[in-house]
XYZ file of C-alpha atoms in Angstrom:
595
model
C -0.075 0.261 -0.011
C 1.068 3.468 -0.937
C 2.054 5.276 2.464
C 2.260 9.184 3.155
C 3.761 11.075 6.425
C 1.937 10.435 9.375
C 1.023 14.505 9.348
C -0.441 16.504 6.968
C -0.378 17.246 3.141
C -0.764 19.981 0.425
C -1.275 20.315 -2.971
C 1.314 22.716 -4.844
C 1.517 23.772 -8.223
C 4.746 23.789 -9.716
C 4.500 27.169 -11.078
C 4.705 28.447 -7.291
C 8.471 27.701 -7.706
C 8.832 28.500 -11.255
C 9.658 24.855 -12.079
C 8.237 21.683 -11.919
C 10.629 19.807 -9.521
C 8.734 16.380 -9.382
C 5.646 17.511 -8.000
C 2.682 15.594 -8.525
C 0.934 17.170 -11.468
C -1.172 16.329 -14.497
C 2.056 15.773 -16.201
C 3.522 13.536 -13.888
C 4.300 9.798 -15.460
C 1.653 7.322 -14.188
C 2.710 5.126 -11.035
C -0.192 2.402 -10.219
C 0.376 1.828 -6.048
C -0.329 -1.834 -5.156
C -3.467 -1.037 -3.137
C -4.744 2.540 -4.035
C -7.239 3.567 -1.248
C -10.911 4.505 -1.718
C -10.820 8.311 -1.713
C -14.580 8.168 0.105
C -12.725 6.721 3.209
C -11.568 10.343 4.365
C -14.700 11.286 5.294
C -13.448 10.996 9.444
C -12.788 13.756 10.999
C -9.352 14.756 12.434
C -5.991 14.398 11.261
C -5.994 10.635 10.392
C -9.038 11.722 8.130
C -6.845 14.307 6.623
C -3.920 11.688 6.052
C -6.446 9.588 4.540
C -7.554 12.102 2.345
C -4.354 12.894 1.259
C -3.582 9.625 0.453
C -6.439 9.081 -1.947
C -5.737 12.414 -3.526
C -2.244 11.638 -4.161
C -2.893 7.912 -5.462
C -5.390 9.547 -7.941
C -2.639 11.685 -8.819
C -0.467 9.004 -9.807
C -2.744 6.446 -11.058
C -4.648 8.846 -13.033
C -2.129 11.431 -14.485
C -4.439 12.738 -17.208
C -6.649 14.741 -14.219
C -6.091 18.658 -15.111
C -4.970 20.901 -12.386
C -8.408 22.352 -11.762
C -9.793 18.554 -11.208
C -7.036 17.836 -8.677
C -7.577 21.470 -6.598
C -11.294 20.614 -6.730
C -10.717 17.001 -5.293
C -8.529 17.955 -2.952
C -11.134 20.962 -1.617
C -13.738 17.921 -1.498
C -11.512 15.864 0.542
C -10.413 18.647 2.934
C -14.006 19.114 3.602
C -14.763 15.773 4.359
C -12.477 16.063 7.022
C -13.781 19.019 8.524
C -10.032 20.841 8.084
C -9.901 23.716 5.813
C -6.419 25.078 6.617
C -2.927 23.634 7.608
C -2.684 27.115 9.314
C -3.362 27.655 13.266
C -5.934 29.763 13.326
C -4.277 32.190 15.656
C -1.366 32.224 13.152
C -3.692 34.068 10.569
C -3.975 37.210 12.183
C -0.901 39.496 12.198
C -1.396 40.588 15.927
C -0.075 37.110 17.037
C 3.177 37.808 14.964
C 3.563 41.055 15.951
C 3.014 40.392 19.676
C 5.413 37.281 19.530
C 7.900 39.612 18.082
C 7.429 42.264 20.848
C 7.908 39.717 23.362
C 10.980 38.601 22.200
C 12.561 42.176 21.475
C 11.579 42.802 25.318
C 13.844 39.727 26.159
C 16.429 40.652 23.950
C 16.518 44.202 25.641
C 16.888 42.510 29.205
C 20.088 41.089 27.892
C 21.841 44.473 27.978
C 22.294 43.900 31.622
C 25.262 41.047 31.174
C 25.541 38.408 33.838
C 29.359 38.771 34.792
C 28.929 36.475 37.748
C 31.564 33.873 38.759
C 30.414 30.914 37.570
C 30.575 28.638 40.582
C 29.211 25.690 38.390
C 29.822 24.825 34.636
C 27.703 22.322 32.391
C 28.768 21.391 29.224
C 26.161 19.616 26.920
C 27.758 17.767 23.819
C 25.300 16.589 21.433
C 27.649 14.186 19.397
C 26.926 14.589 15.574
C 24.132 17.801 16.187
C 24.277 19.655 13.380
C 21.962 22.621 12.667
C 19.731 20.278 10.615
C 19.659 17.721 13.440
C 18.614 20.559 16.131
C 15.813 21.741 13.585
C 14.273 18.342 13.118
C 14.536 17.452 16.437
C 12.774 20.627 17.360
C 9.780 19.444 14.855
C 9.701 15.943 16.469
C 9.551 17.295 19.973
C 6.962 19.274 18.746
C 4.805 16.388 17.097
C 5.625 14.189 20.348
C 3.177 16.524 22.000
C 0.832 16.424 19.033
C 1.644 19.930 17.606
C 2.392 20.461 14.310
C 6.561 20.995 15.265
C 7.822 23.763 13.664
C 6.640 26.486 16.045
C 8.119 24.129 19.208
C 11.051 25.257 21.175
C 13.799 23.083 22.225
C 15.446 23.921 25.998
C 18.586 24.809 23.951
C 16.736 27.041 21.434
C 15.635 29.376 24.687
C 19.364 29.900 25.634
C 19.973 33.705 25.134
C 23.041 33.705 23.804
C 24.146 31.465 20.211
C 27.276 31.259 18.587
C 28.862 29.327 15.432
C 31.818 27.001 16.129
C 34.458 26.034 13.114
C 34.829 22.424 13.971
C 37.712 21.320 11.296
C 40.751 19.382 12.706
C 44.372 20.530 12.245
C 44.555 17.823 9.509
C 41.152 17.155 8.105
C 38.437 19.610 6.906
C 35.657 17.161 7.815
C 36.690 16.430 11.422
C 36.213 13.383 13.674
C 34.775 13.224 17.583
C 38.391 12.882 18.978
C 40.296 16.007 17.503
C 37.225 17.923 18.174
C 36.791 16.824 21.714
C 40.344 17.782 22.403
C 39.482 21.153 21.163
C 36.219 22.082 22.994
C 37.480 20.355 25.894
C 41.405 20.916 26.290
C 41.381 24.554 24.394
C 43.599 23.371 21.446
C 43.090 22.163 18.071
C 44.581 18.602 17.285
C 44.677 16.070 14.333
C 41.736 13.780 13.754
C 41.730 10.466 15.747
C 43.662 11.785 18.686
C 42.486 12.601 22.129
C 44.022 14.885 24.968
C 47.266 15.599 22.808
C 48.450 18.691 20.175
C 48.529 18.319 16.872
C 52.440 17.381 17.064
C 51.140 14.060 17.515
C 50.492 11.599 14.528
C 47.448 9.119 15.026
C 48.639 5.885 16.196
C 52.165 6.805 16.889
C 52.866 6.119 20.278
C 56.503 7.399 20.396
C 55.152 10.587 19.539
C 53.011 11.256 22.356
C 55.409 12.181 25.517
C 55.706 15.894 25.939
C 52.639 16.834 23.787
C 49.860 16.044 26.334
C 47.259 19.092 27.085
C 45.213 19.116 29.863
C 41.389 19.406 29.997
C 39.029 22.179 31.657
C 37.625 18.966 33.744
C 41.358 18.810 34.854
C 41.479 22.363 35.587
C 37.939 22.564 37.777
C 39.398 19.346 39.695
C 42.889 21.359 40.489
C 40.586 24.417 41.530
C 38.891 22.365 44.140
C 35.527 21.785 42.231
C 33.959 18.449 41.946
C 33.809 17.073 38.317
C 31.822 14.465 36.376
C 31.402 12.688 33.403
C 27.802 11.470 31.911
C 27.803 10.247 28.032
C 25.251 7.557 26.607
C 28.477 6.052 24.452
C 30.953 3.915 26.660
C 32.844 6.148 28.842
C 36.063 5.783 27.254
C 34.825 6.843 23.885
C 35.902 9.912 22.120
C 34.475 12.575 23.677
C 34.867 12.022 27.346
C 38.078 10.236 26.826
C 39.447 13.882 25.952
C 38.558 15.075 29.478
C 41.005 12.830 31.142
C 42.984 10.756 28.790
C 46.315 11.454 26.447
C 46.321 8.854 23.514
C 47.577 8.871 20.123
C 44.539 7.033 18.960
C 40.900 7.188 19.792
C 40.540 3.409 19.265
C 42.770 2.425 22.303
C 39.896 1.552 24.566
C 41.830 -1.311 26.473
C 45.183 -2.584 25.645
C 43.668 -5.267 23.663
C 42.897 -2.622 20.960
C 46.526 -1.263 21.002
C 49.491 -2.558 18.736
C 52.225 -4.318 20.656
C 54.793 -1.730 19.721
C 52.300 1.195 21.191
C 52.334 -0.879 24.837
C 56.069 -1.690 24.590
C 56.704 1.975 24.242
C 54.639 2.821 27.664
C 51.484 4.006 26.267
C 48.407 3.352 28.083
C 44.976 2.219 26.881
C 41.940 4.799 27.643
C 40.204 2.827 30.051
C 43.543 2.579 32.176
C 43.821 6.254 32.302
C 39.964 6.905 33.219
C 40.737 5.314 36.370
C 44.492 6.618 36.903
C 44.888 9.831 35.343
C 42.573 11.592 37.744
C 41.414 9.032 39.928
C 39.105 11.166 41.942
C 36.792 12.273 39.218
C 33.412 12.102 41.500
C 30.772 10.711 39.247
C 31.578 8.406 35.920
C 28.072 7.157 34.093
C 27.731 5.427 30.853
C 28.656 2.452 29.089
C 31.839 0.470 28.550
C 32.335 -2.337 30.925
C 34.137 -4.856 29.064
C 37.054 -2.624 28.740
C 37.154 -2.786 32.670
C 37.850 -6.776 33.028
C 40.352 -9.096 31.883
C 39.960 -11.106 28.567
C 36.887 -13.526 28.198
C 35.681 -12.402 31.692
C 31.824 -12.968 31.601
C 29.690 -9.838 31.854
C 27.394 -9.225 35.000
C 24.367 -8.669 32.895
C 25.062 -10.621 29.448
C 26.533 -14.052 31.103
C 26.751 -16.057 27.728
C 27.044 -13.067 25.008
C 30.630 -13.358 23.739
C 31.014 -9.827 22.524
C 30.172 -8.450 26.194
C 33.271 -10.196 27.734
C 35.957 -8.500 29.193
C 38.908 -7.443 26.692
C 41.661 -6.674 29.074
C 44.967 -8.410 28.236
C 46.983 -6.897 31.187
C 44.829 -9.086 33.758
C 43.654 -5.986 35.354
C 40.208 -5.249 37.402
C 39.805 -1.735 36.796
C 36.524 -1.483 38.816
C 38.638 -2.666 41.514
C 41.458 -0.366 40.992
C 38.779 2.504 40.927
C 37.232 1.589 44.479
C 40.788 0.980 45.846
C 41.891 4.743 44.670
C 39.029 6.263 46.910
C 39.697 7.803 50.039
C 38.535 5.408 53.007
C 36.521 8.292 54.870
C 34.612 8.429 51.518
C 31.724 6.789 50.316
C 32.225 5.108 46.787
C 29.871 3.511 44.786
C 29.863 1.159 41.709
C 26.638 0.254 39.844
C 25.795 -1.435 36.731
C 21.386 -1.214 36.626
C 19.250 1.438 36.695
C 17.596 -0.321 39.881
C 20.991 -0.092 41.420
C 21.142 3.911 40.808
C 17.959 4.724 41.989
C 18.289 3.151 45.146
C 21.260 5.148 46.183
C 20.787 7.563 48.958
C 22.738 10.247 47.044
C 23.276 12.486 50.050
C 25.623 9.660 51.521
C 27.316 9.378 47.859
C 30.866 10.655 47.425
C 31.949 9.033 44.393
C 29.598 7.324 41.612
C 30.984 4.908 38.717
C 27.870 3.434 36.923
C 28.746 1.385 33.795
C 25.436 0.264 32.536
C 26.533 -1.830 29.199
C 29.303 -3.494 28.066
C 29.754 -1.143 25.299
C 27.642 2.002 24.429
C 24.452 2.441 26.003
C 21.274 1.434 24.253
C 19.479 3.996 21.947
C 16.842 5.895 23.944
C 13.562 4.184 21.860
C 14.976 0.648 22.608
C 16.190 1.461 26.321
C 15.008 -0.731 28.956
C 13.422 0.965 31.645
C 14.065 -1.060 34.421
C 17.806 -1.751 33.552
C 19.116 0.998 31.807
C 18.719 4.496 33.215
C 17.961 7.662 30.654
C 20.322 10.505 29.872
C 18.148 12.578 32.043
C 18.213 10.765 34.892
C 21.739 10.543 34.902
C 22.083 14.241 34.688
C 20.113 14.390 37.707
C 21.922 12.183 39.786
C 25.018 13.570 38.794
C 23.972 17.177 39.684
C 22.553 16.072 42.824
C 26.255 14.338 43.515
C 28.438 17.305 42.400
C 26.137 20.195 43.972
C 27.489 19.471 47.467
C 30.813 20.916 47.080
C 30.781 24.333 48.168
C 33.380 25.177 45.654
C 31.155 24.001 42.708
C 31.187 21.826 39.884
C 32.382 20.969 36.204
C 30.064 18.528 34.461
C 30.289 17.189 31.083
C 27.373 15.376 29.283
C 27.349 14.006 26.020
C 24.161 12.621 24.137
C 26.497 10.426 22.224
C 24.455 7.912 20.656
C 23.009 11.040 18.188
C 26.293 10.167 16.236
C 25.624 6.455 15.886
C 22.081 6.738 14.856
C 23.217 9.181 11.809
C 26.345 6.672 10.902
C 23.891 4.097 10.605
C 21.331 5.966 8.694
C 18.696 5.410 11.335
C 17.195 9.325 11.568
C 14.584 8.159 14.174
C 16.758 6.961 16.500
C 19.234 9.922 16.225
C 16.626 12.733 16.616
C 14.917 10.913 19.283
C 18.174 10.772 21.145
C 18.421 14.708 20.740
C 15.293 14.877 22.075
C 16.211 13.159 25.108
C 19.391 15.446 25.533
C 17.136 18.121 25.413
C 15.159 16.792 28.225
C 18.003 16.582 29.961
C 19.436 20.074 29.556
C 15.645 20.894 30.822
C 16.346 19.186 33.762
C 19.733 20.413 34.692
C 18.040 23.805 34.882
C 15.613 23.183 37.267
C 18.395 22.107 39.292
C 20.868 24.828 38.884
C 20.793 28.823 38.950
C 21.496 31.065 36.076
C 23.114 33.154 38.571
C 25.893 30.868 38.994
C 25.923 28.159 36.570
C 27.327 28.590 32.837
C 25.688 25.848 30.769
C 26.893 25.540 27.384
C 25.513 23.419 24.865
C 27.306 22.575 21.175
C 27.958 19.923 19.013
C 31.414 18.237 17.995
C 30.417 17.983 14.083
C 27.569 17.885 11.993
C 26.661 14.973 9.553
C 25.360 14.659 5.941
C 21.932 14.792 7.141
C 18.945 17.137 5.708
C 15.471 17.034 5.459
C 13.265 18.945 2.370
C 11.055 18.273 -0.417
C 8.765 20.965 0.215
C 6.832 19.433 2.786
C 3.798 21.078 4.317
C 3.312 22.345 8.002
C 2.874 19.985 10.153
C 4.069 17.223 8.176
C 6.018 14.185 9.946
C 9.520 14.718 10.196
C 9.887 10.774 9.357
C 7.478 11.246 6.623
C 7.148 11.681 2.728
C 7.340 14.608 0.867
C 4.565 15.576 -1.502
C 6.500 15.098 -4.720
C 8.336 12.335 -6.767
C 11.474 11.882 -8.652
C 11.815 13.607 -11.946
C 13.982 10.708 -12.949
C 12.202 7.544 -11.485
C 8.907 9.087 -10.130
C 9.183 7.268 -7.364
C 8.303 9.248 -3.824
C 10.938 10.063 -1.203
C 11.318 10.489 2.486
C 11.742 14.176 3.549
C 14.538 12.880 5.178
C 17.532 12.021 3.490
C 21.585 11.599 3.797
C 24.345 12.316 1.341
C 25.816 9.332 1.740
C 25.408 6.291 4.044
C 24.341 2.713 4.238
C 20.620 3.626 3.026
C 21.451 3.541 -0.679
C 19.472 0.576 -1.571
C 18.892 -0.587 -5.483
C 15.739 -3.205 -6.149
C 15.688 -4.859 -9.527
C 18.055 -2.453 -10.774
C 16.561 0.865 -9.747
C 16.192 2.813 -6.567
C 13.846 1.102 -3.673
C 9.927 2.260 -3.508
C 9.940 3.583 0.054
C 6.286 3.503 -0.519
C 6.691 -0.539 -0.212
C 8.472 -0.442 3.258
C 7.758 0.736 6.625
C 10.022 4.382 6.793
C 8.300 4.953 10.126
C 10.578 2.014 11.653
C 12.756 2.834 14.627
C 15.536 1.249 12.567
C 14.660 2.449 9.063
C 17.685 3.473 7.254
C 17.136 6.891 5.356
C 17.824 6.945 1.559
C 21.338 7.955 0.607
C 22.552 9.362 -2.549
C 26.192 7.756 -2.317
C 26.395 4.223 -1.111
C 28.581 3.873 1.914
C 28.826 1.295 4.873
C 28.441 4.099 7.350
C 27.131 7.666 6.622
C 29.705 10.531 7.181
C 30.420 13.620 9.323
C 29.649 16.911 7.767
C 31.832 19.815 7.882
C 29.757 22.879 8.399
C 29.810 25.054 11.417
C 27.840 23.844 14.452
C 25.654 26.155 16.928
C 26.520 27.006 20.370
C 24.073 28.040 22.966
C 25.117 29.521 26.304
C 23.194 30.768 29.137
C 24.497 31.734 32.721
C 27.602 33.907 33.819
C 30.041 35.289 30.904
C 27.420 33.410 28.085
C 27.731 36.572 26.208
C 31.699 35.742 25.368
C 30.025 33.220 22.950
C 28.506 35.517 20.592
C 30.050 35.009 16.810
C 31.795 32.462 14.820
C 34.654 30.986 16.880
C 36.977 28.408 16.374
C 36.135 25.240 18.438
C 39.028 25.703 20.382
C 37.831 29.071 21.946
C 34.822 27.188 24.024
C 36.561 25.874 27.072
C 38.628 29.431 27.733
C 35.399 31.000 27.889
C 34.202 28.332 30.560
C 37.621 28.593 32.369
C 37.219 32.414 32.293
C 33.429 32.514 33.385
C 34.660 29.796 36.442
C 38.074 31.642 37.464
C 40.106 28.028 36.760
C 43.028 27.093 34.611
C 44.681 29.939 32.800
C 41.987 32.507 33.835
C 42.372 32.793 37.179
C 44.289 36.077 37.574
C 41.373 38.355 36.596
C 39.036 36.908 39.151
C 40.757 38.090 42.469
C 37.554 39.010 43.754
C 33.997 38.685 42.532
C 33.639 42.614 43.457
C 36.241 43.017 40.804
C 34.941 40.930 38.151
C 31.232 42.186 38.379
C 32.967 46.047 37.957
C 34.755 45.239 35.506
C 31.808 43.576 33.481
C 29.868 46.445 34.257
C 32.287 49.046 33.061
C 31.650 48.153 28.965
C 27.833 48.708 29.811
C 28.177 51.732 31.798
C 30.310 53.364 28.956
C 27.625 52.732 26.456
C 24.962 54.145 28.522
C 26.847 57.195 29.146
C 28.540 57.944 25.704
C 25.258 59.591 24.178
C 24.378 61.687 27.302
C 28.192 63.212 26.926
C 28.027 63.512 23.455
C 24.601 65.277 23.531
C 26.341 67.839 26.180
C 29.393 68.402 24.108
C 27.831 68.891 20.908
């Protein structure tokens, strides 16, 4: 059966844009769907009836290409009348007053920003959406609204509400289109680096252990720890993956998860795997949560949860039990807890927890759409636990939160998984906001890189973000989904032709959206990504920046690292921040007196 988006549909004339562009018109080549529905079935009210009406009209256009444009318009009017819906435009949006009042409200909020927040950031939270390019943010915004039974486009993500927005240039020192390791080194350590390397400068060559010594660089997590703050890492990937590893490790290769993945010469030269460095480099990280259990155990050790699964077994060749080592490092007068499932996590009395290690999967955590609510915590739940523990420190905290599986969903061409991961990270951002204060907490949301992910096709308002475009291809006269990839595993040829998406379940969680170029995995994109900021000194993120600028702003706001000298006292900081604003106010007054 021919399927259309689980949203709304609108007929368009090709003249609207000066070209035909594959729109379903009287000239479109005939395609007969397997089971065209009866147009009369559209008589039921509501959006479901509209979907059936649109489907019937689409089928008619595809099956009877000789129908004139006037006839098609008449059919659409009749079908829409049968649904009781005469417009795709919400009633309030038809009134100019709605848009003017909305703009005035936004203007008032913007004017309030003239009073800049120059407080010292006691706390810093960094949310990193791995692979969360601008197109992903927009699509996730629409999805969030549609999950709330709205058209979606008018919805605001929590990150959309942040007052300061900038762009980040994501290239690595040796790569125009970057990877997650070199970018993590940039936004955590403050220096750009080569692709595939973490926590080292660009003097290090990937996979060359002997280039590492003397070229290590430290991260803002280390700067915060040295300043007496509590620190934490929360991720939906393995805790020794590219993003979190740049916070604590120095490795010539991001793939050295355990010594099992390292070449013998690297081990012989004294390089340590990333899991080992997590436990030993900064042993008193207060909170670590994510996946990656198997890298902590000797090779072939059965997993605590997946006893019989070979892929879940330990990988270490050195025989070390790193979780035991983690416990041994903790001060005797402090309470440290290791948990591996959600029940154990939720049963903790957080006011009695000083150190927490939570490893909930052998490798990466399960996609949010597939997550077992009994065994695996959500990102939002992990963030709440982390902040509750970290905020007990009167000196404040630094927390790195990664929505890491956004990236994995895109690489697999599974847009539905990627976008639901993004929406879940946005929930975590909202939860963090309720647990902290704008007065003393700087929150930065950004991405390491983008993906070759797009959506288009002149879809109408409220169209399901996972639905079909109201068009067919100029070349093969087949429909296509609004979401597409520039490359990836979604390139499928059936009987020598592009797969007809109307014959598959493109709304499935694991549906791989079609791609233009066949690849085993979809690739990153090279365009700039957004930076959203709120809280103390958020205004310093204001334009187009090199990615490595970000941790310098966070450190400046928190008076840590190399940016401590200007923070001898809160009063001096507040006065310094107020001077430019005072000058801006007084300058016009002075000018009027003089002239």
